Short mmCIF file of N, CA, C and O in Angstrom, two decimals:
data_model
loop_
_atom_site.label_atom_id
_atom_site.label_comp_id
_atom_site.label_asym_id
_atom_site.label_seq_id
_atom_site.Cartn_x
_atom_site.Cartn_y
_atom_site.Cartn_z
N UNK A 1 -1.80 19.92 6.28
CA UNK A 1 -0.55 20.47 6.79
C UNK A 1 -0.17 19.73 8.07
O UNK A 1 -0.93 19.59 9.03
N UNK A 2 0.87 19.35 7.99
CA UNK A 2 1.66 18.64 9.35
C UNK A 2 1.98 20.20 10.35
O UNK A 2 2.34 21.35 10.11
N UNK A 3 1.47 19.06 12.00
CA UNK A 3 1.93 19.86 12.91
C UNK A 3 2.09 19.21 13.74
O UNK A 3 1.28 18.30 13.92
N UNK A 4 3.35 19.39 14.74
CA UNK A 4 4.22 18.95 15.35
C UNK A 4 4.15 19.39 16.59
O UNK A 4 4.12 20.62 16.60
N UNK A 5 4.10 18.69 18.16
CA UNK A 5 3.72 18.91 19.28
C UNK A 5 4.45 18.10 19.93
O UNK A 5 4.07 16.94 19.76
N UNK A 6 5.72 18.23 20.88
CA UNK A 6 6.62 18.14 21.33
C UNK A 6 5.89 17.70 22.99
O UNK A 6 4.90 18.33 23.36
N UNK A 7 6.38 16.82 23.71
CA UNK A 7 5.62 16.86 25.48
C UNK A 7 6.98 15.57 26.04
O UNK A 7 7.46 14.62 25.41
N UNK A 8 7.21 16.02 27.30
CA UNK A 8 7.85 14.82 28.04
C UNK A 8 8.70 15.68 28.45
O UNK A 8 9.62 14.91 28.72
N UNK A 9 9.14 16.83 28.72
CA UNK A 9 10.21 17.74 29.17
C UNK A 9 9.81 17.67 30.84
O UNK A 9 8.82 17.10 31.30
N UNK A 10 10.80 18.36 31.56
CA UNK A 10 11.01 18.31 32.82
C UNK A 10 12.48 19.01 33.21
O UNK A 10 13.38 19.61 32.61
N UNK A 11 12.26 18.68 34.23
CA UNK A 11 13.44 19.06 35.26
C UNK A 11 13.78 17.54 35.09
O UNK A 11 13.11 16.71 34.47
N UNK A 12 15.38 17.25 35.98
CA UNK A 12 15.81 16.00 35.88
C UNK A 12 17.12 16.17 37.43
O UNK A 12 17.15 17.24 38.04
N UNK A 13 17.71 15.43 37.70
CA UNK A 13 19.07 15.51 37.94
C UNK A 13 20.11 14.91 37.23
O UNK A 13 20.00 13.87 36.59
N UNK A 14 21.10 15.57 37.35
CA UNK A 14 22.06 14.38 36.36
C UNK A 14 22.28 12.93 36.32
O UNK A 14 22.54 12.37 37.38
N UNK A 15 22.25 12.54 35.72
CA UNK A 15 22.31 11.00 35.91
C UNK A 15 20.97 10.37 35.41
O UNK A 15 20.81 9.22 34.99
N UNK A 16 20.12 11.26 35.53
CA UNK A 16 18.88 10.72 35.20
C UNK A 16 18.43 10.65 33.93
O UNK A 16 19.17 10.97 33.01
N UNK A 17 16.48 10.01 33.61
CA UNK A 17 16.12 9.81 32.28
C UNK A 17 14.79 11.28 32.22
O UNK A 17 14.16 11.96 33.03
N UNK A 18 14.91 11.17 31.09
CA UNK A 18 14.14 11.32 30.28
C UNK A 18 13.37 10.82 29.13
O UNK A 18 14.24 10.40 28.35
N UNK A 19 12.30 10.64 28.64
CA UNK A 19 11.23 10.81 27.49
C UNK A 19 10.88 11.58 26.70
O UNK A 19 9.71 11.96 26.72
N UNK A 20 11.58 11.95 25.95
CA UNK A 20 10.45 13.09 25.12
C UNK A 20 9.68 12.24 23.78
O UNK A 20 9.84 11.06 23.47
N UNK A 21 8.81 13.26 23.11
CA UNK A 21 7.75 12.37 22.45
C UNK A 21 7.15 13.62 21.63
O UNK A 21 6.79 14.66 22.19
N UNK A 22 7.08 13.38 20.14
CA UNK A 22 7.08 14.33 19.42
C UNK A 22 5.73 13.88 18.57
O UNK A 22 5.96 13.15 17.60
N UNK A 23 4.68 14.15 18.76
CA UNK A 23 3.22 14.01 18.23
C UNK A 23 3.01 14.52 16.68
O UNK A 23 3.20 15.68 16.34
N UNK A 24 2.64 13.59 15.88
CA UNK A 24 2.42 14.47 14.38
C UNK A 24 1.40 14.63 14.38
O UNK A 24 0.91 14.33 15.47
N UNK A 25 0.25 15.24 13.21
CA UNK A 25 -0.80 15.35 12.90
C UNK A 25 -0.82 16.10 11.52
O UNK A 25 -0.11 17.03 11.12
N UNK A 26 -2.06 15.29 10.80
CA UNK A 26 -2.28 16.42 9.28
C UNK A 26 -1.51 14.82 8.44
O UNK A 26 -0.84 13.82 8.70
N UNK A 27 -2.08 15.41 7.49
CA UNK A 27 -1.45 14.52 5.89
C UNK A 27 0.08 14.82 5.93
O UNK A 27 0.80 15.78 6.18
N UNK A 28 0.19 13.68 5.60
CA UNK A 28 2.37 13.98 5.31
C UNK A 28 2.61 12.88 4.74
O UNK A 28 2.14 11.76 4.95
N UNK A 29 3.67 13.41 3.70
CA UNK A 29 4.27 12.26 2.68
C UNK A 29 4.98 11.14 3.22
O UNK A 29 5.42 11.08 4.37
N UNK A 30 5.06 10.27 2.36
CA UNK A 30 5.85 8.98 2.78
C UNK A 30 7.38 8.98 2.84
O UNK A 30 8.02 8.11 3.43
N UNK A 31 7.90 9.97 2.22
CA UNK A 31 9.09 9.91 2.29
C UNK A 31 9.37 11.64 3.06
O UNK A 31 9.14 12.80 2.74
N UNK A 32 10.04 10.88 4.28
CA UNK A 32 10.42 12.34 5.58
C UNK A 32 11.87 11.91 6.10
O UNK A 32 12.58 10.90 6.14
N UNK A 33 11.94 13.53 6.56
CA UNK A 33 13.21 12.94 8.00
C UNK A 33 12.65 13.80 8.98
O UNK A 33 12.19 14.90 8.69
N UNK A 34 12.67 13.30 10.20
CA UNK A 34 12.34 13.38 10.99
C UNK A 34 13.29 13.80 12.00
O UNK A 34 14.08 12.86 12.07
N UNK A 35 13.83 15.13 13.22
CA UNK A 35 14.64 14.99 13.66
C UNK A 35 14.08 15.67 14.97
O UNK A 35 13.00 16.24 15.11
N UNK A 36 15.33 15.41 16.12
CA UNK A 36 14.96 16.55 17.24
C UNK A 36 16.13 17.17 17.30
O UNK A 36 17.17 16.68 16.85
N UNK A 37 16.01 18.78 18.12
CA UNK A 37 16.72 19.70 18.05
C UNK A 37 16.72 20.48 19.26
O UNK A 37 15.65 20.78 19.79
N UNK A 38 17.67 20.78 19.69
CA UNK A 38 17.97 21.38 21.04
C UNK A 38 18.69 23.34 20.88
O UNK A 38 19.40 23.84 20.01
N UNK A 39 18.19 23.82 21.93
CA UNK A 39 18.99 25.07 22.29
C UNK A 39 18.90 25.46 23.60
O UNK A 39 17.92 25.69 24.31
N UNK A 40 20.28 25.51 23.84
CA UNK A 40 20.41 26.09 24.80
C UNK A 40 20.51 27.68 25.24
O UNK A 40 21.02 28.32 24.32
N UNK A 41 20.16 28.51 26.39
CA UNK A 41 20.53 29.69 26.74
C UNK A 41 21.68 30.37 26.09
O UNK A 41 22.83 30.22 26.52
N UNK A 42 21.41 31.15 25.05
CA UNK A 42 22.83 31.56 24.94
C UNK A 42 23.92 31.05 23.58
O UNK A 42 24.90 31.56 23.04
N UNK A 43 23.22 29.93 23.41
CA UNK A 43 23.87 29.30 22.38
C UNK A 43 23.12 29.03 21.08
O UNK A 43 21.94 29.31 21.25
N UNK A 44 23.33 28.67 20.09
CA UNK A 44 22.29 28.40 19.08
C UNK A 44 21.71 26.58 18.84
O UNK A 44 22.05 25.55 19.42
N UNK A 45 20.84 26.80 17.84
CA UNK A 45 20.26 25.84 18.13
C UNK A 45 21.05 24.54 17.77
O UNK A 45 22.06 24.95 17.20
N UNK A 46 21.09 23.11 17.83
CA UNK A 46 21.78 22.28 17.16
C UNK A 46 20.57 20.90 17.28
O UNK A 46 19.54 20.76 17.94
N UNK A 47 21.42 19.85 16.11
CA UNK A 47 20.78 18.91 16.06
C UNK A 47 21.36 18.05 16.71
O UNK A 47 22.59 18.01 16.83
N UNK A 48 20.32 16.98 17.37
CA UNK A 48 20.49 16.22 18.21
C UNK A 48 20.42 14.53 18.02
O UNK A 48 21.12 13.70 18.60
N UNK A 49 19.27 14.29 16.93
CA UNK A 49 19.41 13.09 16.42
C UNK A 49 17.75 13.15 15.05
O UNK A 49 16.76 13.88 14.98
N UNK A 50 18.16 12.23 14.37
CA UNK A 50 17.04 12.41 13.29
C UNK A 50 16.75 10.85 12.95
O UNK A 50 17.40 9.88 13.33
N UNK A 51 15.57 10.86 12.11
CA UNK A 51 15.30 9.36 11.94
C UNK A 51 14.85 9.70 10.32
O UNK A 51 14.53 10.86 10.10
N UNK A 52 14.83 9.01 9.50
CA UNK A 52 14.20 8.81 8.30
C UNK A 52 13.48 8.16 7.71
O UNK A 52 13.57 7.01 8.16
N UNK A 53 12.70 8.22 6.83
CA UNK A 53 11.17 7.16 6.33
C UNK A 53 11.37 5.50 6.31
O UNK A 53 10.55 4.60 6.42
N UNK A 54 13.16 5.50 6.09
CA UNK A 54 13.44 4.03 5.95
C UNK A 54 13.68 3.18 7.73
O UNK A 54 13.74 2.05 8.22
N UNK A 55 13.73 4.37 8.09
CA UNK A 55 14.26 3.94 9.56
C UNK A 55 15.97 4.16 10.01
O UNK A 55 16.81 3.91 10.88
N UNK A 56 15.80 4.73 8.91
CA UNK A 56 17.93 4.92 9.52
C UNK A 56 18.06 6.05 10.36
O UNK A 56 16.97 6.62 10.35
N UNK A 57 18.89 6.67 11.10
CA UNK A 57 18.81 6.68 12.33
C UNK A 57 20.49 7.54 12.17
O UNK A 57 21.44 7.20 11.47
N UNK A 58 20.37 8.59 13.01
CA UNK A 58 21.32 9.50 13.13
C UNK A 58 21.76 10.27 14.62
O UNK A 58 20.79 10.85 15.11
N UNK A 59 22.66 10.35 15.22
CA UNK A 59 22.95 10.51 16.89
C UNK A 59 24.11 12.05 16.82
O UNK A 59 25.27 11.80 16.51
N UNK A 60 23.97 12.62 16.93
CA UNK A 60 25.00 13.86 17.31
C UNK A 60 26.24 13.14 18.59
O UNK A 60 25.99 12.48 19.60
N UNK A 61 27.36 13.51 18.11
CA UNK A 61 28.18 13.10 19.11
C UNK A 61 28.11 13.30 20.09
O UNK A 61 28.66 12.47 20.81
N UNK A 62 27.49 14.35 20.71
CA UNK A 62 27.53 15.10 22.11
C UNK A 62 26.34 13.59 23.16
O UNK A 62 26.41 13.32 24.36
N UNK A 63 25.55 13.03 22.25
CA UNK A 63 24.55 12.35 22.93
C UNK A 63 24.55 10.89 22.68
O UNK A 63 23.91 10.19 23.47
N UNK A 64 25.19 10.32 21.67
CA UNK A 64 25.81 8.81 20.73
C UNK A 64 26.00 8.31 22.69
O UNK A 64 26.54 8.82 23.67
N UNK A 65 25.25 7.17 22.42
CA UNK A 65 25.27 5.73 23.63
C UNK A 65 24.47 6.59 24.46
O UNK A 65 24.46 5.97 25.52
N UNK A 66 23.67 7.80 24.65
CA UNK A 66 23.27 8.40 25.68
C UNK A 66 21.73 8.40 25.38
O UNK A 66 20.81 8.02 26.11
N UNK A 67 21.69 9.01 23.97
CA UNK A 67 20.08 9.16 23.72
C UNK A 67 19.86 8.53 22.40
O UNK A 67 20.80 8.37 21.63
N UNK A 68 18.49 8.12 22.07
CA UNK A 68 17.72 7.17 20.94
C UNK A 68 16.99 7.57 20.79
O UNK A 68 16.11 7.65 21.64
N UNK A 69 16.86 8.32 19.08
CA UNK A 69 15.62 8.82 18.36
C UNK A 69 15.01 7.19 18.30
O UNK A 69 15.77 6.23 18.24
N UNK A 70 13.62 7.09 18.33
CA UNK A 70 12.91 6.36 17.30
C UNK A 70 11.21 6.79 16.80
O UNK A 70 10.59 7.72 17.31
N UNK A 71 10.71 5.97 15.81
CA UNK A 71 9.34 6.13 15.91
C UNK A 71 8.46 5.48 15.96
O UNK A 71 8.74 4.37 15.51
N UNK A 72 7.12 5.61 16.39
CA UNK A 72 5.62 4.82 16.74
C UNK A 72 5.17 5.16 15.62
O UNK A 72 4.94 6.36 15.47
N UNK A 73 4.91 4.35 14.61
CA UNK A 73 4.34 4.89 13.18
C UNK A 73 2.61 4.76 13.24
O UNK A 73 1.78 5.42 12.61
N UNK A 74 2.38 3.58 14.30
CA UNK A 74 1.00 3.43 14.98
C UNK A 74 0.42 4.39 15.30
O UNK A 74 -0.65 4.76 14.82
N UNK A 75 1.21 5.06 16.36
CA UNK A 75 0.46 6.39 17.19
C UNK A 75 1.02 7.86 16.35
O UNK A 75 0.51 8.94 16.64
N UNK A 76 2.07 7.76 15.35
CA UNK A 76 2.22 8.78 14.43
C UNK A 76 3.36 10.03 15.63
O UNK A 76 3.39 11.26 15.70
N UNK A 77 4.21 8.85 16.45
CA UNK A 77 4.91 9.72 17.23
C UNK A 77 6.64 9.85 16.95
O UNK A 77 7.13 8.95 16.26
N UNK A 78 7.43 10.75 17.37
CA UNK A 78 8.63 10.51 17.43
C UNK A 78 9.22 10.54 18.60
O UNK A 78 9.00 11.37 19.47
N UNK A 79 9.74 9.93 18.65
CA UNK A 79 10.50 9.87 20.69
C UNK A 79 11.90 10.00 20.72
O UNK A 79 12.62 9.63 19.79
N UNK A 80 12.29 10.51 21.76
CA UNK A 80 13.71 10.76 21.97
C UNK A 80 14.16 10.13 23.15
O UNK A 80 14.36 11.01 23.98
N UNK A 81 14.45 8.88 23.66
CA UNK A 81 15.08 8.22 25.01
C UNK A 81 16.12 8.77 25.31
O UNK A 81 17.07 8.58 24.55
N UNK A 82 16.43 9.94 26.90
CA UNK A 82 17.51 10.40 27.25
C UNK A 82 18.07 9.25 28.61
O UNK A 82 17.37 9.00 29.59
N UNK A 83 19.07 8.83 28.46
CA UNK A 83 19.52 8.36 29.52
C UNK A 83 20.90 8.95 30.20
O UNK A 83 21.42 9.57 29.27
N UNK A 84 21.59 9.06 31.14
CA UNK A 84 22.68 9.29 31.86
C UNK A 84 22.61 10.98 31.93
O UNK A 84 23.68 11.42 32.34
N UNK A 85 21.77 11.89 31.67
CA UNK A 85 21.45 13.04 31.18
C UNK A 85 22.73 14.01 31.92
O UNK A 85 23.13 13.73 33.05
N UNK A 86 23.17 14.89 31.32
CA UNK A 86 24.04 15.99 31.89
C UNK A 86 23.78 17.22 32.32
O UNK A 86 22.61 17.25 31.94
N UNK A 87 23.96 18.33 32.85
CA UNK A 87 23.97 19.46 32.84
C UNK A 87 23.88 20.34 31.67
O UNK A 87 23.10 21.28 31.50
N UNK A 88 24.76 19.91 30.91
CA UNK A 88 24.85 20.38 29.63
C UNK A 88 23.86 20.62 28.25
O UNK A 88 23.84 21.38 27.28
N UNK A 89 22.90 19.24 28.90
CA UNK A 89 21.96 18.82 27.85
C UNK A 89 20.54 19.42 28.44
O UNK A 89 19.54 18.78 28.13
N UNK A 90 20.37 20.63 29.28
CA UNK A 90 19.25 21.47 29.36
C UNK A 90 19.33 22.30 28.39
O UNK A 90 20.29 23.04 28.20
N UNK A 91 18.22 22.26 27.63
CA UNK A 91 18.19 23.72 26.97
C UNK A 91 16.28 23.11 26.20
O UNK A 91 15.79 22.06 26.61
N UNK A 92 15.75 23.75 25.43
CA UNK A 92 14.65 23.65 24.76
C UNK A 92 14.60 22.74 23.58
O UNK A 92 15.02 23.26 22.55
N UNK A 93 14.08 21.20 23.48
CA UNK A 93 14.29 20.15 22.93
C UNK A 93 12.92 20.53 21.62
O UNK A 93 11.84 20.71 22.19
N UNK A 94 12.85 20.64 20.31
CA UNK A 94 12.18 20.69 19.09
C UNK A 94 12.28 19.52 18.50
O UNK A 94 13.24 18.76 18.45
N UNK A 95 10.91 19.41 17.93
CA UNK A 95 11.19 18.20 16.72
C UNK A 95 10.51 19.33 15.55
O UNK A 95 9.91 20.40 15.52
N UNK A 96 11.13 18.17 14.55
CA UNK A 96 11.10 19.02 13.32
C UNK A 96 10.91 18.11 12.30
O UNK A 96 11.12 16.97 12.70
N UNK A 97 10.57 18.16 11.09
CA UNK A 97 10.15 17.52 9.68
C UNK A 97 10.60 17.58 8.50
O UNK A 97 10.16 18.58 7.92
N UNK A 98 11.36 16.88 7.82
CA UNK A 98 11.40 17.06 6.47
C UNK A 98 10.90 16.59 5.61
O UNK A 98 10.53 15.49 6.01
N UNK A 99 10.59 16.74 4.48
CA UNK A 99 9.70 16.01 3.48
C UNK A 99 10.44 16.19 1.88
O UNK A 99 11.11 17.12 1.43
N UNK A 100 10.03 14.94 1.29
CA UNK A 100 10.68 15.11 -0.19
C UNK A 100 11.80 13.93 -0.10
O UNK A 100 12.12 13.18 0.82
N UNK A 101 12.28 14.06 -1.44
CA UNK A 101 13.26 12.88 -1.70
C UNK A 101 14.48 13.68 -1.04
O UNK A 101 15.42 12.94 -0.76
N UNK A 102 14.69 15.31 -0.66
CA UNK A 102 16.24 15.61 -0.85
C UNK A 102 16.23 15.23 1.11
O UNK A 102 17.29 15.26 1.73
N UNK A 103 14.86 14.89 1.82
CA UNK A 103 14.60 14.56 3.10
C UNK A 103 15.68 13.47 3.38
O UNK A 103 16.16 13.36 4.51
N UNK A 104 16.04 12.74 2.42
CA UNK A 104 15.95 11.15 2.76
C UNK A 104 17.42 11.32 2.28
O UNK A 104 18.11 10.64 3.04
N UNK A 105 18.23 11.97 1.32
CA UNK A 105 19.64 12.41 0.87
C UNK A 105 20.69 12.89 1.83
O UNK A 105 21.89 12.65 1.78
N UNK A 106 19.91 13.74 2.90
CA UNK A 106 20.58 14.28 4.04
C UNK A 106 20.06 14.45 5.26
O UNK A 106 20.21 15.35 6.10
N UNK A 107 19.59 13.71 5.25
CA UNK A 107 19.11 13.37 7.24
C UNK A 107 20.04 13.19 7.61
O UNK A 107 20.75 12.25 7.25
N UNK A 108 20.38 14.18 8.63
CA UNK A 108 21.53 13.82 9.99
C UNK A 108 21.34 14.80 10.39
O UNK A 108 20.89 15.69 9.66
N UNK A 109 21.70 15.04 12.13
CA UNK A 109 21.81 16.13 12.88
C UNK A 109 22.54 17.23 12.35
O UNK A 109 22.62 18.27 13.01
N UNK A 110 23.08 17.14 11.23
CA UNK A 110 24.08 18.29 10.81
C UNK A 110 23.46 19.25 9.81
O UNK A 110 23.62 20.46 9.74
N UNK A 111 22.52 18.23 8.86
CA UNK A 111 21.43 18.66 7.73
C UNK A 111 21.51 20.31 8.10
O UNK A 111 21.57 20.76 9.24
N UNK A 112 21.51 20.81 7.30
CA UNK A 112 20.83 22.82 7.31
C UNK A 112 19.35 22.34 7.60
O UNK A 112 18.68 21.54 6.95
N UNK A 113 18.91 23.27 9.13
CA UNK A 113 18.01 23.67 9.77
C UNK A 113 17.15 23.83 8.91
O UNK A 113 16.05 23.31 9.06
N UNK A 114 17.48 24.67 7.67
CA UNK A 114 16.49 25.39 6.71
C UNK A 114 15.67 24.62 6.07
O UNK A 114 14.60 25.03 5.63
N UNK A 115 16.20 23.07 5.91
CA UNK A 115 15.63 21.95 5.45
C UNK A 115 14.83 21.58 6.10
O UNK A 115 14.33 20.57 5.60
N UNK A 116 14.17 21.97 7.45
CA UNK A 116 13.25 21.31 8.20
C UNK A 116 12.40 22.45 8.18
O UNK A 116 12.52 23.51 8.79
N UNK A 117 11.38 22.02 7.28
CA UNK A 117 9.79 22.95 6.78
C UNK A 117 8.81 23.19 8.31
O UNK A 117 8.35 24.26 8.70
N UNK A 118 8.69 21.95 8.90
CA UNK A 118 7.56 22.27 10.07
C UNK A 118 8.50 22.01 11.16
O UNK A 118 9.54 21.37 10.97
N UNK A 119 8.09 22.62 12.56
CA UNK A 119 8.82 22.81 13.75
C UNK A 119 7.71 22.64 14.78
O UNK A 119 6.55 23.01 14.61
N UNK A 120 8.19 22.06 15.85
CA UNK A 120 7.06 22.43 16.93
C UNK A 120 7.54 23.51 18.31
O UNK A 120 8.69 23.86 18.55
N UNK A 121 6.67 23.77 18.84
CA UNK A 121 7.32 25.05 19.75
C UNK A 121 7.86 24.58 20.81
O UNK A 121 7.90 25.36 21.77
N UNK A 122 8.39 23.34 20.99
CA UNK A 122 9.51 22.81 21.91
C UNK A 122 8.94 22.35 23.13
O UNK A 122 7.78 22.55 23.49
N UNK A 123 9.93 21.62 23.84
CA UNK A 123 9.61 21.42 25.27
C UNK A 123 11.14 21.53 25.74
O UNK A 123 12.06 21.02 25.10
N UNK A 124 11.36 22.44 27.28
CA UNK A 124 11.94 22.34 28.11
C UNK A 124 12.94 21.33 28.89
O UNK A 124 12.42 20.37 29.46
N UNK A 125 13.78 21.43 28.93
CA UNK A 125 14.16 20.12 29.95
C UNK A 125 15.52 20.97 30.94
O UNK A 125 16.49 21.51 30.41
N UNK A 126 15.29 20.90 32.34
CA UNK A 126 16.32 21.59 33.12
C UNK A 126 16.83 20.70 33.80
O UNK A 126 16.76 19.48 33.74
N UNK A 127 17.55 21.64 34.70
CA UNK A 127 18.34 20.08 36.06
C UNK A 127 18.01 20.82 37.46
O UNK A 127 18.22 22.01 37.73
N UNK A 128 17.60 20.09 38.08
CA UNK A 128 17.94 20.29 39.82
C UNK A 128 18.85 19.49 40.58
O UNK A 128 19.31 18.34 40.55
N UNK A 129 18.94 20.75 41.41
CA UNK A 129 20.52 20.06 42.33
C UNK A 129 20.20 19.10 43.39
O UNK A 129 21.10 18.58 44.06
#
């Protein structure tokens, strides 16, 4: 069973970067999508960017030129590069997993949530003034 462990959260100020870095572990098929997922206070959850087994690559508008899913297939990681970061973009950052051929049909930040079988319990990211 795949499990998913999320680390690189923080506080930030605006303008600034971030890392996040999404750790797998356990047997998992060759064909996935891979995504991260954000919520904020108050709001529900949304997708933020996803990657897939081939390497194609998906950006939510809110973050497109700002942040870059990719993956370390070496170290079995997924990473999320935040740059120019906003106010807006605090809330609790998830990665998540899909598996199967219908993984690879609809990877994108928009995909139904319900499609992502394993989750990890998130990491944080806030702002100081």
């Amino acid at each position: 069973q795949v499990e998913l462990v999320e680390s690189g959260g923080g506080s930030v100020q605006a303008g600034g970067s971030l890392r996040l870095s999404c750790a797998a572990s356990g047997a998992s098929p060759s064909t996935y999508c891979m995504g991260w997922f954000r919520q904020a206070p108050g709001k529900e959850r949304e997708g933020v960017a996803t990657i897939d087994s081939l390497g194609r690559t998906s950006h939510a508008d809110p973050v497109k030129g700002r942040f870059t899913i990719s993956e370390d297939t070496s170290r079995n990681t997924l990473d999320l590069q935040m740059n120019n970061l906003r106010p807006e973009d605090a809330a609790i950052y998830y990665c998540a997993a899909s598996f199967g051929f219908r993984a690879l049909t609809n990877c994108a930040p928009t995909a139904p949530q319900t499609d992502f079988g394993v989750w990890g319990r998130g990491t944080q990211v806030t702002f100081s003034s």
